[in-house]
């Protein structure tokens, strides 16, 4: 499902217009992005938890030259599904 299909599904499920559904989805994305950028954790009970994790620096290999390289440390977004979501997709 892509973003347009998700907007259509949200509109059908909620009874909102597609324009309002798009605004709601964009606001959700923006809010999650801002919270994660600030280092916050977002818990949606039953759905899951969004958080930021630190990935340590590690050694790697450049596939084209086969030379060893160092992959720098970085922060990554993580999602851990909640119990209700996990149960729903079984």
C-alpha positions as YAML, in Angstrom:
chain: A
units: angstrom
residues:
- id: 1
  name: UNK
  ca: [0.00, 0.00, 0.00]
- id: 2
  name: UNK
  ca: [1.41, 3.38, -0.97]
- id: 3
  name: UNK
  ca: [0.57, 6.79, 0.51]
- id: 4
  name: UNK
  ca: [-2.31, 7.50, -1.90]
- id: 5
  name: UNK
  ca: [-3.89, 4.12, -1.20]
- id: 6
  name: UNK
  ca: [-3.52, 4.72, 2.55]
- id: 7
  name: UNK
  ca: [-5.22, 8.11, 2.22]
- id: 8
  name: UNK
  ca: [-8.09, 6.49, 0.29]
- id: 9
  name: UNK
  ca: [-8.43, 3.76, 2.94]
- id: 10
  name: UNK
  ca: [-8.38, 6.32, 5.77]
- id: 11
  name: UNK
  ca: [-11.07, 8.38, 4.03]
- id: 12
  name: UNK
  ca: [-13.28, 5.33, 3.51]
- id: 13
  name: UNK
  ca: [-12.81, 4.10, 7.10]
- id: 14
  name: UNK
  ca: [-13.31, 7.46, 8.83]
- id: 15
  name: UNK
  ca: [-15.87, 9.13, 6.60]
- id: 16
  name: UNK
  ca: [-13.53, 12.10, 6.11]
- id: 17
  name: UNK
  ca: [-12.78, 13.55, 2.71]
- id: 18
  name: UNK
  ca: [-9.57, 12.55, 0.96]
- id: 19
  name: UNK
  ca: [-8.24, 16.08, 1.47]
- id: 20
  name: UNK
  ca: [-8.86, 15.90, 5.23]
- id: 21
  name: UNK
  ca: [-7.38, 12.40, 5.38]
- id: 22
  name: UNK
  ca: [-4.25, 13.61, 3.60]
- id: 23
  name: UNK
  ca: [-3.94, 16.53, 6.04]
- id: 24
  name: UNK
  ca: [-4.33, 14.15, 9.00]
- id: 25
  name: UNK
  ca: [-1.72, 11.73, 7.63]
- id: 26
  name: UNK
  ca: [0.73, 14.54, 6.84]
- id: 27
  name: UNK
  ca: [0.22, 15.97, 10.35]
- id: 28
  name: UNK
  ca: [0.89, 12.52, 11.84]
- id: 29
  name: UNK
  ca: [4.11, 12.12, 9.82]
- id: 30
  name: UNK
  ca: [5.24, 15.62, 10.76]
- id: 31
  name: UNK
  ca: [4.52, 15.10, 14.47]
- id: 32
  name: UNK
  ca: [6.32, 11.75, 14.57]
- id: 33
  name: UNK
  ca: [9.32, 13.18, 12.70]
- id: 34
  name: UNK
  ca: [9.59, 16.17, 15.05]
- id: 35
  name: UNK
  ca: [9.27, 14.02, 18.16]
- id: 36
  name: UNK
  ca: [11.88, 11.50, 17.00]
- id: 37
  name: UNK
  ca: [14.24, 14.32, 15.94]
- id: 38
  name: UNK
  ca: [13.96, 15.68, 19.48]
- id: 39
  name: UNK
  ca: [14.88, 12.25, 20.87]
- id: 40
  name: UNK
  ca: [11.40, 11.45, 22.18]
- id: 41
  name: UNK
  ca: [9.72, 8.05, 22.15]
- id: 42
  name: UNK
  ca: [6.17, 7.69, 20.82]
- id: 43
  name: UNK
  ca: [3.98, 4.95, 22.31]
- id: 44
  name: UNK
  ca: [0.62, 4.20, 20.70]
- id: 45
  name: UNK
  ca: [-0.94, 1.59, 22.99]
- id: 46
  name: UNK
  ca: [-2.01, -1.46, 21.02]
- id: 47
  name: UNK
  ca: [-0.31, -0.26, 17.83]
- id: 48
  name: UNK
  ca: [3.36, 0.07, 18.69]
- id: 49
  name: UNK
  ca: [6.27, 2.24, 19.72]
- id: 50
  name: UNK
  ca: [8.46, 4.51, 17.61]
- id: 51
  name: UNK
  ca: [11.90, 5.28, 19.01]
- id: 52
  name: UNK
  ca: [15.41, 6.36, 18.03]
- id: 53
  name: UNK
  ca: [18.36, 3.99, 18.38]
- id: 54
  name: UNK
  ca: [22.06, 4.67, 18.07]
- id: 55
  name: UNK
  ca: [23.96, 2.49, 15.63]
- id: 56
  name: UNK
  ca: [27.65, 2.18, 16.51]
- id: 57
  name: UNK
  ca: [30.50, 2.70, 14.06]
- id: 58
  name: UNK
  ca: [31.41, -0.54, 12.33]
- id: 59
  name: UNK
  ca: [33.72, -2.02, 9.71]
- id: 60
  name: UNK
  ca: [32.42, -2.79, 6.24]
- id: 61
  name: UNK
  ca: [33.60, -3.59, 2.74]
- id: 62
  name: UNK
  ca: [33.11, -1.46, -0.36]
- id: 63
  name: UNK
  ca: [31.48, -3.97, -2.77]
- id: 64
  name: UNK
  ca: [32.97, -2.41, -5.91]
- id: 65
  name: UNK
  ca: [36.59, -2.06, -4.72]
- id: 66
  name: UNK
  ca: [36.62, -4.77, -2.00]
- id: 67
  name: UNK
  ca: [38.46, -2.34, 0.29]
- id: 68
  name: UNK
  ca: [37.71, -2.19, 4.00]
- id: 69
  name: UNK
  ca: [35.85, 0.95, 5.04]
- id: 70
  name: UNK
  ca: [34.51, 2.36, 8.27]
- id: 71
  name: UNK
  ca: [30.76, 2.89, 8.38]
- id: 72
  name: UNK
  ca: [30.12, 5.86, 10.69]
- id: 73
  name: UNK
  ca: [27.82, 5.80, 13.70]
- id: 74
  name: UNK
  ca: [24.30, 7.14, 13.16]
- id: 75
  name: UNK
  ca: [20.84, 7.36, 14.65]
- id: 76
  name: UNK
  ca: [18.04, 5.25, 13.17]
- id: 77
  name: UNK
  ca: [14.28, 5.18, 13.65]
- id: 78
  name: UNK
  ca: [12.86, 1.96, 15.08]
- id: 79
  name: UNK
  ca: [9.32, 0.61, 15.34]
- id: 80
  name: UNK
  ca: [8.26, -2.14, 17.71]
- id: 81
  name: UNK
  ca: [4.73, -3.42, 17.05]
- id: 82
  name: UNK
  ca: [2.30, -3.63, 19.97]
- id: 83
  name: UNK
  ca: [0.51, -6.77, 21.12]
- id: 84
  name: UNK
  ca: [-2.81, -5.93, 19.44]
- id: 85
  name: UNK
  ca: [-1.13, -5.23, 16.08]
- id: 86
  name: UNK
  ca: [0.92, -8.41, 16.35]
- id: 87
  name: UNK
  ca: [-2.19, -10.43, 17.14]
- id: 88
  name: UNK
  ca: [-4.19, -8.83, 14.30]
- id: 89
  name: UNK
  ca: [-1.71, -9.86, 11.62]
- id: 90
  name: UNK
  ca: [-1.39, -13.50, 12.65]
...
